[in-house]
mmCIF file of C-alpha atoms and ligand atoms in Angstrom:
data_model
loop_
_atom_site.group_PDB
_atom_site.id
_atom_site.type_symbol
_atom_site.label_atom_id
_atom_site.label_comp_id
_atom_site.label_asym_id
_atom_site.label_seq_id
_atom_site.Cartn_x
_atom_site.Cartn_y
_atom_site.Cartn_z
ATOM 1 C CA MET A 1 0.006 0.378 -0.116
ATOM 2 C CA HIS A 2 1.185 3.554 -0.591
ATOM 3 C CA VAL A 3 0.729 6.367 1.057
ATOM 4 C CA HIS A 4 -0.043 9.636 -0.836
ATOM 5 C CA GLU A 5 -0.405 12.725 1.093
ATOM 6 C CA PRO A 6 -0.669 16.838 -0.858
ATOM 7 C CA ALA A 7 2.539 18.063 -1.689
ATOM 8 C CA ALA A 8 3.200 21.717 -0.175
ATOM 9 C CA PRO A 9 2.616 23.397 -2.225
ATOM 10 C CA PRO A 10 1.632 20.941 -5.175
ATOM 11 C CA ALA A 11 3.085 21.499 -8.134
ATOM 12 C CA ARG A 12 0.949 22.543 -11.076
ATOM 13 C CA THR A 13 -0.405 20.093 -13.472
ATOM 14 C CA ARG A 14 -0.956 20.902 -17.119
ATOM 15 C CA LEU A 15 -4.259 18.511 -17.473
ATOM 16 C CA ILE A 16 -6.554 17.179 -20.589
ATOM 17 C CA VAL A 17 -9.499 16.661 -18.992
ATOM 18 C CA ASP A 18 -12.174 14.117 -21.119
ATOM 19 C CA VAL A 19 -15.565 14.067 -19.371
ATOM 20 C CA ASP A 20 -19.561 12.978 -19.863
ATOM 21 C CA THR A 21 -20.714 15.883 -18.354
ATOM 22 C CA GLY A 22 -22.739 15.180 -16.623
ATOM 23 C CA ILE A 23 -23.476 16.421 -12.253
ATOM 24 C CA ASP A 24 -20.255 15.612 -10.947
ATOM 25 C CA ASP A 25 -18.347 16.317 -14.213
ATOM 26 C CA ALA A 26 -19.267 19.787 -14.021
ATOM 27 C CA LEU A 27 -18.022 19.714 -10.160
ATOM 28 C CA ALA A 28 -14.749 18.115 -11.384
ATOM 29 C CA LEU A 29 -14.411 21.190 -13.889
ATOM 30 C CA LEU A 30 -15.395 23.678 -11.271
ATOM 31 C CA TYR A 31 -13.075 22.016 -8.929
ATOM 32 C CA LEU A 32 -10.409 22.459 -11.580
ATOM 33 C CA VAL A 33 -10.964 25.800 -12.975
ATOM 34 C CA ALA A 34 -10.688 27.083 -9.075
ATOM 35 C CA SER A 35 -7.577 25.483 -8.649
ATOM 36 C CA PRO A 36 -4.147 27.373 -8.858
ATOM 37 C CA GLU A 37 -2.172 23.796 -9.660
ATOM 38 C CA ALA A 38 -4.849 23.154 -12.871
ATOM 39 C CA ASP A 39 -3.821 24.019 -15.530
ATOM 40 C CA ILE A 40 -6.395 22.918 -18.142
ATOM 41 C CA VAL A 41 -4.989 22.869 -21.832
ATOM 42 C CA ALA A 42 -8.536 20.735 -22.918
ATOM 43 C CA ALA A 43 -11.887 19.801 -22.371
ATOM 44 C CA LEU A 44 -12.756 16.394 -24.488
ATOM 45 C CA CYS A 45 -16.322 15.213 -24.371
ATOM 46 C CA THR A 46 -17.248 11.548 -24.674
ATOM 47 C CA ALA A 47 -20.999 10.248 -25.153
ATOM 48 C CA GLY A 48 -22.038 8.592 -21.348
ATOM 49 C CA ASN A 49 -24.168 10.242 -19.133
ATOM 50 C CA VAL A 50 -26.047 11.642 -21.873
ATOM 51 C CA PRO A 51 -25.136 11.966 -25.716
ATOM 52 C CA VAL A 52 -22.150 13.373 -27.003
ATOM 53 C CA ASP A 53 -23.576 16.708 -28.378
ATOM 54 C CA GLN A 54 -25.786 17.612 -25.135
ATOM 55 C CA VAL A 55 -22.799 16.722 -22.934
ATOM 56 C CA THR A 56 -20.504 19.036 -26.064
ATOM 57 C CA THR A 57 -23.086 22.262 -24.844
ATOM 58 C CA ASN A 58 -22.724 21.444 -21.005
ATOM 59 C CA THR A 59 -19.554 21.767 -21.151
ATOM 60 C CA LEU A 60 -18.913 24.968 -23.113
ATOM 61 C CA SER A 61 -21.888 26.186 -21.343
ATOM 62 C CA TRP A 62 -20.533 25.163 -17.938
ATOM 63 C CA LEU A 63 -17.222 26.959 -18.178
ATOM 64 C CA GLU A 64 -18.969 30.093 -19.523
ATOM 65 C CA VAL A 65 -20.655 30.102 -16.460
ATOM 66 C CA CYS A 66 -17.250 28.987 -14.559
ATOM 67 C CA GLY A 67 -15.668 31.929 -16.746
ATOM 68 C CA ARG A 68 -13.207 29.793 -18.677
ATOM 69 C CA ALA A 69 -14.785 30.108 -22.152
ATOM 70 C CA ASP A 70 -11.532 30.116 -23.354
ATOM 71 C CA ILE A 71 -10.531 26.560 -22.468
ATOM 72 C CA GLU A 72 -10.605 24.271 -25.546
ATOM 73 C CA VAL A 73 -13.619 21.998 -25.952
ATOM 74 C CA ALA A 74 -13.673 19.122 -28.188
ATOM 75 C CA ALA A 75 -16.681 16.598 -29.308
ATOM 76 C CA GLY A 76 -16.311 13.036 -29.042
ATOM 77 C CA SER A 77 -17.440 10.058 -30.813
ATOM 78 C CA GLN A 78 -21.323 9.494 -30.737
ATOM 79 C CA VAL A 79 -21.126 5.512 -29.692
ATOM 80 C CA PRO A 80 -19.130 3.713 -28.438
ATOM 81 C CA LEU A 81 -16.047 1.235 -30.216
ATOM 82 C CA VAL A 82 -18.621 -2.015 -30.112
ATOM 83 C CA ALA A 83 -21.640 -1.126 -27.609
ATOM 84 C CA PRO A 84 -24.931 0.257 -28.419
ATOM 85 C CA LEU A 85 -24.958 3.945 -26.310
ATOM 86 C CA MET A 86 -26.821 3.804 -23.201
ATOM 87 C CA THR A 87 -27.178 7.318 -21.577
ATOM 88 C CA THR A 88 -28.356 7.816 -17.912
ATOM 89 C CA GLU A 89 -31.029 10.617 -17.679
ATOM 90 C CA ASP A 90 -32.360 8.954 -14.709
ATOM 91 C CA THR A 91 -29.000 9.930 -12.723
ATOM 92 C CA HIS A 92 -28.004 13.426 -14.183
ATOM 93 C CA GLY A 93 -31.398 15.020 -15.720
ATOM 94 C CA PRO A 94 -32.623 15.103 -18.726
ATOM 95 C CA HIS A 95 -29.963 17.568 -20.326
ATOM 96 C CA GLY A 96 -27.399 15.900 -17.865
ATOM 97 C CA VAL A 97 -26.980 18.673 -15.260
ATOM 98 C CA GLY A 98 -29.713 17.689 -12.630
ATOM 99 C CA TYR A 99 -32.085 20.673 -12.717
ATOM 100 C CA ALA A 100 -30.104 23.242 -13.958
ATOM 101 C CA GLU A 101 -31.286 25.438 -16.185
ATOM 102 C CA LEU A 102 -27.802 26.539 -18.343
ATOM 103 C CA PRO A 103 -27.456 29.773 -20.416
ATOM 104 C CA SER A 104 -26.606 28.303 -24.345
ATOM 105 C CA PRO A 105 -23.378 28.575 -24.831
ATOM 106 C CA SER A 106 -22.248 31.449 -27.235
ATOM 107 C CA ARG A 107 -19.227 29.553 -28.778
ATOM 108 C CA ALA A 108 -18.620 26.335 -30.734
ATOM 109 C CA PRO A 109 -16.705 23.287 -29.931
ATOM 110 C CA SER A 110 -13.307 23.220 -31.627
ATOM 111 C CA SER A 111 -13.142 22.049 -34.813
ATOM 112 C CA ARG A 112 -10.828 19.312 -34.188
ATOM 113 C CA SER A 113 -12.254 15.578 -32.594
ATOM 114 C CA ALA A 114 -11.570 15.016 -29.140
ATOM 115 C CA ALA A 115 -9.147 11.864 -30.071
ATOM 116 C CA GLN A 116 -7.294 14.338 -32.584
ATOM 117 C CA ALA A 117 -6.797 16.075 -29.736
ATOM 118 C CA TRP A 118 -5.938 13.631 -27.638
ATOM 119 C CA VAL A 119 -3.110 13.241 -30.121
ATOM 120 C CA GLU A 120 -2.337 16.516 -31.148
ATOM 121 C CA LEU A 121 -2.107 17.935 -27.971
ATOM 122 C CA THR A 122 0.158 15.376 -25.959
ATOM 123 C CA ARG A 123 2.703 16.102 -29.675
ATOM 124 C CA GLU A 124 2.656 19.585 -28.605
ATOM 125 C CA HIS A 125 3.074 18.738 -24.873
ATOM 126 C CA PRO A 126 5.326 15.669 -24.818
ATOM 127 C CA GLY A 127 5.720 14.041 -21.158
ATOM 128 C CA GLU A 128 3.971 16.972 -19.913
ATOM 129 C CA LEU A 129 0.188 16.551 -19.935
ATOM 130 C CA THR A 130 -1.997 14.283 -17.065
ATOM 131 C CA GLY A 131 -5.237 13.403 -18.423
ATOM 132 C CA LEU A 132 -7.811 13.074 -16.402
ATOM 133 C CA VAL A 133 -10.654 10.666 -17.677
ATOM 134 C CA THR A 134 -14.150 11.140 -15.950
ATOM 135 C CA GLY A 135 -16.348 9.522 -18.121
ATOM 136 C CA PRO A 136 -16.413 6.306 -20.337
ATOM 137 C CA LEU A 137 -12.302 6.118 -22.383
ATOM 138 C CA THR A 138 -14.134 5.896 -26.147
ATOM 139 C CA ASN A 139 -12.066 8.925 -26.860
ATOM 140 C CA LEU A 140 -8.716 7.629 -25.629
ATOM 141 C CA ALA A 141 -9.485 4.566 -27.147
ATOM 142 C CA LEU A 142 -10.068 6.218 -30.672
ATOM 143 C CA ALA A 143 -7.004 8.029 -29.896
ATOM 144 C CA LEU A 144 -4.576 5.068 -29.292
ATOM 145 C CA ARG A 145 -5.838 3.765 -32.789
ATOM 146 C CA LEU A 146 -4.973 6.857 -34.423
ATOM 147 C CA ASP A 147 -1.453 6.663 -32.319
ATOM 148 C CA PRO A 148 -0.343 3.980 -30.363
ATOM 149 C CA GLY A 149 2.737 6.161 -29.310
ATOM 150 C CA LEU A 150 -0.003 8.420 -27.531
ATOM 151 C CA PRO A 151 0.803 6.447 -23.668
ATOM 152 C CA LEU A 152 4.372 7.504 -23.257
ATOM 153 C CA ARG A 153 4.136 10.854 -24.484
ATOM 154 C CA MET A 154 1.695 11.646 -21.392
ATOM 155 C CA ARG A 155 3.061 12.234 -17.724
ATOM 156 C CA ARG A 156 0.278 9.956 -16.257
ATOM 157 C CA LEU A 157 -3.233 9.167 -16.803
ATOM 158 C CA VAL A 158 -5.689 9.223 -14.171
ATOM 159 C CA ILE A 159 -9.139 7.559 -14.442
ATOM 160 C CA MET A 160 -12.449 7.649 -12.345
ATOM 161 C CA GLY A 161 -13.559 3.924 -13.365
ATOM 162 C CA GLY A 162 -14.127 0.725 -12.475
ATOM 163 C CA CYS A 163 -14.942 -1.228 -9.332
ATOM 164 C CA PHE A 164 -12.803 -4.272 -7.450
ATOM 165 C CA HIS A 165 -14.064 -5.310 -4.281
ATOM 166 C CA HIS A 166 -17.602 -3.494 -4.313
ATOM 167 C CA PRO A 167 -21.149 -3.558 -6.021
ATOM 168 C CA GLY A 168 -21.387 -2.061 -9.282
ATOM 169 C CA ASN A 169 -23.453 1.100 -9.779
ATOM 170 C CA THR A 170 -24.701 -0.176 -13.225
ATOM 171 C CA THR A 171 -24.605 -4.230 -13.216
ATOM 172 C CA PRO A 172 -24.377 -5.741 -10.041
ATOM 173 C CA THR A 173 -20.314 -5.638 -10.890
ATOM 174 C CA SER A 174 -19.968 -2.757 -13.049
ATOM 175 C CA GLU A 175 -19.263 0.858 -13.070
ATOM 176 C CA TRP A 176 -20.826 3.518 -15.308
ATOM 177 C CA ASN A 177 -17.293 4.582 -17.145
ATOM 178 C CA VAL A 178 -16.399 1.415 -17.722
ATOM 179 C CA ALA A 179 -19.595 -0.660 -18.651
ATOM 180 C CA VAL A 180 -20.837 2.038 -21.275
ATOM 181 C CA ASP A 181 -17.824 1.080 -23.244
ATOM 182 C CA PRO A 182 -16.237 -2.120 -21.687
ATOM 183 C CA GLU A 183 -13.996 -2.616 -25.268
ATOM 184 C CA ALA A 184 -12.490 0.967 -24.735
ATOM 185 C CA ALA A 185 -11.523 0.823 -21.418
ATOM 186 C CA LYS A 186 -9.501 -3.083 -22.341
ATOM 187 C CA VAL A 187 -8.126 -1.214 -25.202
ATOM 188 C CA VAL A 188 -6.604 1.601 -22.694
ATOM 189 C CA PHE A 189 -5.559 -0.796 -19.749
ATOM 190 C CA ASP A 190 -4.174 -2.737 -22.420
ATOM 191 C CA ALA A 191 -1.676 0.077 -23.813
ATOM 192 C CA PHE A 192 -1.290 2.336 -21.239
ATOM 193 C CA SER A 193 0.621 -0.929 -19.196
ATOM 194 C CA ILE A 194 3.614 0.496 -21.007
ATOM 195 C CA MET A 195 3.915 2.722 -18.280
ATOM 196 C CA PRO A 196 7.031 3.135 -15.874
ATOM 197 C CA ALA A 197 5.944 2.445 -12.588
ATOM 198 C CA ASP A 198 6.258 5.908 -11.469
ATOM 199 C CA ARG A 199 3.825 7.011 -14.432
ATOM 200 C CA ARG A 200 1.841 4.229 -13.800
ATOM 201 C CA THR A 201 -2.103 4.818 -14.407
ATOM 202 C CA ILE A 202 -4.009 6.219 -11.366
ATOM 203 C CA VAL A 203 -7.695 4.493 -10.864
ATOM 204 C CA CYS A 204 -10.180 5.948 -8.944
ATOM 205 C CA PRO A 205 -13.195 3.169 -8.544
ATOM 206 C CA LEU A 206 -16.658 3.211 -6.603
ATOM 207 C CA ASP A 207 -15.122 1.361 -3.745
ATOM 208 C CA VAL A 208 -13.777 5.170 -2.976
ATOM 209 C CA THR A 209 -15.296 7.853 -4.820
ATOM 210 C CA GLU A 210 -18.771 5.840 -3.232
ATOM 211 C CA SER A 211 -17.477 7.098 -0.152
ATOM 212 C CA ILE A 212 -16.939 11.008 -1.285
ATOM 213 C CA GLU A 213 -20.877 11.421 -0.219
ATOM 214 C CA MET A 214 -21.629 15.191 -0.708
ATOM 215 C CA TYR A 215 -24.701 16.694 1.542
ATOM 216 C CA PRO A 216 -26.586 19.935 1.413
ATOM 217 C CA GLU A 217 -24.407 20.669 4.126
ATOM 218 C CA HIS A 218 -21.570 20.886 1.816
ATOM 219 C CA VAL A 219 -23.350 22.901 -0.475
ATOM 220 C CA SER A 220 -24.502 25.570 2.680
ATOM 221 C CA ARG A 221 -20.736 26.031 3.111
ATOM 222 C CA ILE A 222 -19.999 26.943 -0.201
ATOM 223 C CA ALA A 223 -22.932 29.567 -0.546
ATOM 224 C CA ASP A 224 -21.675 31.052 3.127
ATOM 225 C CA ILE A 225 -18.283 31.369 2.320
ATOM 226 C CA VAL A 226 -19.796 33.563 -0.990
ATOM 227 C CA GLY A 227 -22.200 35.224 0.998
ATOM 228 C CA VAL A 228 -24.859 34.765 -0.532
ATOM 229 C CA PRO A 229 -28.205 32.826 1.492
ATOM 230 C CA LEU A 230 -28.659 29.356 0.117
ATOM 231 C CA SER A 231 -32.484 29.017 1.139
ATOM 232 C CA GLU A 232 -34.129 26.370 1.410
ATOM 233 C CA ALA A 233 -34.244 25.001 -1.840
ATOM 234 C CA LEU A 234 -31.890 22.021 -1.436
ATOM 235 C CA SER A 235 -33.058 21.041 2.268
ATOM 236 C CA PRO A 236 -34.350 17.046 1.854
ATOM 237 C CA ASP A 237 -37.690 18.663 3.211
ATOM 238 C CA ALA A 238 -38.263 20.811 0.214
ATOM 239 C CA PRO A 239 -40.782 19.033 -2.049
ATOM 240 C CA ARG A 240 -38.843 17.235 -5.440
ATOM 241 C CA GLY A 241 -37.537 19.137 -8.080
ATOM 242 C CA THR A 242 -37.238 22.685 -5.609
ATOM 243 C CA ARG A 243 -35.587 25.460 -7.549
ATOM 244 C CA SER A 244 -32.464 27.340 -5.417
ATOM 245 C CA SER A 245 -33.490 31.309 -5.889
ATOM 246 C CA ALA A 246 -29.931 32.334 -5.140
ATOM 247 C CA GLY A 247 -28.560 35.483 -6.872
ATOM 248 C CA VAL A 248 -25.359 34.055 -8.055
ATOM 249 C CA PRO A 249 -25.885 31.685 -11.116
ATOM 250 C CA LEU A 250 -23.037 29.003 -10.081
ATOM 251 C CA VAL A 251 -24.428 28.790 -6.355
ATOM 252 C CA ARG A 252 -28.153 28.418 -8.233
ATOM 253 C CA HIS A 253 -27.023 25.740 -10.542
ATOM 254 C CA ILE A 254 -24.912 23.906 -8.177
ATOM 255 C CA SER A 255 -27.705 23.715 -5.771
ATOM 256 C CA ASP A 256 -30.423 22.900 -8.655
ATOM 257 C CA ALA A 257 -27.901 20.330 -10.210
ATOM 258 C CA LEU A 258 -27.294 18.777 -6.879
ATOM 259 C CA ARG A 259 -30.689 18.189 -5.487
ATOM 260 C CA PHE A 260 -31.742 16.456 -8.671
ATOM 261 C CA TYR A 261 -28.842 14.158 -8.263
ATOM 262 C CA MET A 262 -29.439 13.928 -4.067
ATOM 263 C CA GLU A 263 -32.945 12.785 -5.168
ATOM 264 C CA PHE A 264 -31.680 10.268 -7.248
ATOM 265 C CA HIS A 265 -29.811 8.554 -4.424
ATOM 266 C CA ARG A 266 -32.728 8.968 -1.896
ATOM 267 C CA ASP A 267 -34.688 7.095 -4.472
ATOM 268 C CA GLN A 268 -31.603 4.169 -4.731
ATOM 269 C CA GLY A 269 -32.264 3.950 -0.632
ATOM 270 C CA LEU A 270 -28.724 5.990 0.118
ATOM 271 C CA GLY A 271 -30.072 9.060 1.594
ATOM 272 C CA PHE A 272 -30.252 13.032 0.906
ATOM 273 C CA LEU A 273 -26.772 12.904 -0.564
ATOM 274 C CA ALA A 274 -24.887 12.449 -3.748
ATOM 275 C CA HIS A 275 -21.683 10.572 -4.865
ATOM 276 C CA VAL A 276 -19.226 12.757 -6.310
ATOM 277 C CA HIS A 277 -17.080 10.479 -7.892
ATOM 278 C CA ASP A 278 -15.624 12.737 -10.297
ATOM 279 C CA PRO A 279 -14.220 15.945 -8.395
ATOM 280 C CA PHE A 280 -12.349 13.179 -6.116
ATOM 281 C CA ALA A 281 -10.844 12.229 -9.460
ATOM 282 C CA ALA A 282 -9.471 16.103 -9.943
ATOM 283 C CA ALA A 283 -8.080 15.875 -6.903
ATOM 284 C CA VAL A 284 -6.381 12.806 -7.013
ATOM 285 C CA ALA A 285 -4.808 14.322 -10.481
ATOM 286 C CA LEU A 286 -3.460 17.397 -9.115
ATOM 287 C CA GLY A 287 -2.063 15.555 -5.897
ATOM 288 C CA THR A 288 -4.330 17.678 -3.608
ATOM 289 C CA VAL A 289 -6.249 15.040 -1.617
ATOM 290 C CA PRO A 290 -4.352 12.020 0.791
ATOM 291 C CA TYR A 291 -4.793 8.836 -0.676
ATOM 292 C CA THR A 292 -3.415 5.549 -0.384
ATOM 293 C CA THR A 293 -2.951 2.731 -4.210
ATOM 294 C CA ARG A 294 -2.366 -0.797 -4.723
ATOM 295 C CA PRO A 295 -0.237 -1.596 -7.531
ATOM 296 C CA ALA A 296 -2.149 -4.116 -9.420
ATOM 297 C CA THR A 297 -2.484 -5.526 -13.363
ATOM 298 C CA VAL A 298 -6.657 -4.717 -14.285
ATOM 299 C CA ASP A 299 -8.237 -6.127 -17.165
ATOM 300 C CA VAL A 300 -11.624 -5.737 -18.505
ATOM 301 C CA GLU A 301 -14.230 -8.618 -19.099
ATOM 302 C CA LEU A 302 -15.602 -8.058 -22.214
ATOM 303 C CA ASP A 303 -17.732 -11.855 -22.474
ATOM 304 C CA GLY A 304 -19.043 -12.525 -19.235
ATOM 305 C CA ARG A 305 -22.803 -13.455 -19.764
ATOM 306 C CA LEU A 306 -23.393 -11.447 -16.247
ATOM 307 C CA THR A 307 -20.156 -10.064 -16.174
ATOM 308 C CA ARG A 308 -19.567 -7.997 -19.437
ATOM 309 C CA GLY A 309 -17.830 -4.377 -18.406
ATOM 310 C CA THR A 310 -16.460 -6.103 -14.931
ATOM 311 C CA THR A 311 -13.334 -4.748 -14.116
ATOM 312 C CA VAL A 312 -10.845 -7.265 -12.690
ATOM 313 C CA ALA A 313 -7.476 -6.828 -10.377
ATOM 314 C CA ASP A 314 -4.743 -9.137 -10.506
ATOM 315 C CA LEU A 315 -3.556 -7.815 -6.879
ATOM 316 C CA SER A 316 -0.655 -10.907 -6.317
ATOM 317 C CA ASP A 317 0.679 -11.251 -9.865
ATOM 318 C CA MET A 318 -1.383 -14.397 -10.599
ATOM 319 C CA TRP A 319 -1.423 -13.652 -14.452
ATOM 320 C CA LYS A 320 2.184 -12.910 -14.528
ATOM 321 C CA ARG A 321 1.734 -9.281 -16.490
ATOM 322 C CA SER A 322 3.397 -5.995 -16.102
ATOM 323 C CA LEU A 323 1.270 -3.698 -13.465
ATOM 324 C CA ASN A 324 -0.483 -1.379 -15.271
ATOM 325 C CA THR A 325 -2.742 0.464 -12.810
ATOM 326 C CA ASP A 326 -2.441 1.845 -8.969
ATOM 327 C CA ILE A 327 -5.642 1.497 -7.994
ATOM 328 C CA VAL A 328 -6.979 4.506 -5.291
ATOM 329 C CA ALA A 329 -8.141 2.309 -2.251
ATOM 330 C CA GLY A 330 -8.773 4.993 0.415
ATOM 331 C CA THR A 331 -8.702 8.493 1.499
ATOM 332 C CA ARG A 332 -10.157 11.093 3.714
ATOM 333 C CA PRO A 333 -13.325 11.813 2.770
ATOM 334 C CA ALA A 334 -13.445 14.855 5.345
ATOM 335 C CA GLU A 335 -10.501 16.284 4.171
ATOM 336 C CA PHE A 336 -11.647 16.052 0.888
ATOM 337 C CA PHE A 337 -14.792 18.310 1.652
ATOM 338 C CA ASP A 338 -13.460 20.915 3.493
ATOM 339 C CA HIS A 339 -10.482 21.641 0.531
ATOM 340 C CA PHE A 340 -13.555 21.346 -2.215
ATOM 341 C CA VAL A 341 -15.487 23.704 -0.282
ATOM 342 C CA GLU A 342 -13.331 26.329 0.647
ATOM 343 C CA ARG A 343 -11.488 26.078 -2.578
ATOM 344 C CA VAL A 344 -14.482 26.171 -4.741
ATOM 345 C CA GLY A 345 -16.217 29.018 -2.915
ATOM 346 C CA SER A 346 -13.925 31.347 -2.650
ATOM 347 C CA TYR A 347 -13.249 31.192 -6.550
ATOM 348 C CA ILE A 348 -17.197 31.700 -7.210
ATOM 349 C CA ARG A 349 -16.736 34.527 -4.271
ATOM 350 C CA ASP A 350 -14.040 36.277 -5.935
ATOM 351 C CA LEU A 351 -15.158 35.961 -9.370
ATOM 352 C CA ASN A 352 -18.969 37.482 -8.302
ATOM 353 C CA LEU A 353 -16.623 40.648 -6.971
ATOM 354 C CA PRO A 354 -17.363 43.998 -8.656
ATOM 355 C CA PRO A 355 -14.013 45.012 -10.461
ATOM 356 C CA SER A 356 -11.610 47.006 -7.726
ATOM 357 C CA LYS A 357 -11.396 50.613 -8.707
ATOM 358 C CA ASN A 358 -7.705 50.069 -8.114
HETATM 359 C C1 BDR B 1 -19.667 7.700 -13.021
HETATM 360 O O1 BDR B 1 -20.502 7.606 -14.099
HETATM 361 C C2 BDR B 1 -21.094 8.983 -14.252
HETATM 362 O O2 BDR B 1 -22.341 8.609 -14.072
HETATM 363 C C3 BDR B 1 -20.793 9.875 -13.136
HETATM 364 O O3 BDR B 1 -20.463 10.782 -13.949
HETATM 365 C C4 BDR B 1 -19.228 8.652 -12.819
HETATM 366 O O4 BDR B 1 -18.423 9.807 -13.628
HETATM 367 C C5 BDR B 1 -19.316 7.280 -11.641
HETATM 368 O O5 BDR B 1 -19.735 5.460 -12.165
HETATM 369 CA CA1 CA B 2 -18.182 11.343 -15.326
#
């Protein structure tokens, strides 16, 4: 078991982010935008929680609301490599951002595809970029088809996906991002087996991300830092679908998005909370949270009658294959949330300050 504590101060990380925005993807993007350690070179869009055109619109719009309309956004494939596309509006709302009503974006996506962006950006910045994938791995797998030499040009890859000693959230044994495109996940795990130990892929599985439970109280704390009252909109006792009236758009959107996500989790019998998988993976990519890892060889079941899309970890070298992942095995969720709330709250507060007269 390896222990990773946040460095002080953490180094700057140049990121390609690949998302299926998605409520928790949106929170991950906001967290990264708010983080001085993060330099986001592009946000690439994958079909997953909602179809890719909606993911692209959401990502463009969200980055604009977050004050970062300068970040390149590229659209990816409409469909997984082999599987028919499945989406999950039940979890993330009809448009992927819960009850939030985002403004239409004022710009179009990049003229290049997400797969081309993976290839070209890693050629422009060899050895520098950390890839953070919080959606299915379709775009990265397509990029590997175009350019099998891509992994060694990356500094590291961080994935939110899979589950190992923990129930699935899509089938009894599979996690959503892997279940949507199992062939792509296998292509990526296989291709990144080539990475040296100090740049091994980090996987953030459900085993840990389901301990990242966000509650209304966390959103109240963000609103307090911003200096706006949250009202009762995110109370578990408020009627289903209650919208926030917060005057600051980002606070309103966070509340409206999370209200949907928390209602979904409550409908699953988990209480009025939301598992925010993707912001945790973002913090792992930046090295701003404590976590432990276990080295493993990970492969993906493609054929099982009941187990297609299941991630299997060999922790004891039974397969006699090279290690290809460091699996995140634990963290301290309260510390993550203290950091997340402070960072996101102060970013929104500063974004809304009137321009200084000096
Ligand atoms: C993952 O699936 C998606 O619904 C979330 O955005 C997250 O990336 C969790 O299984
Ligand atoms: Ca996601």
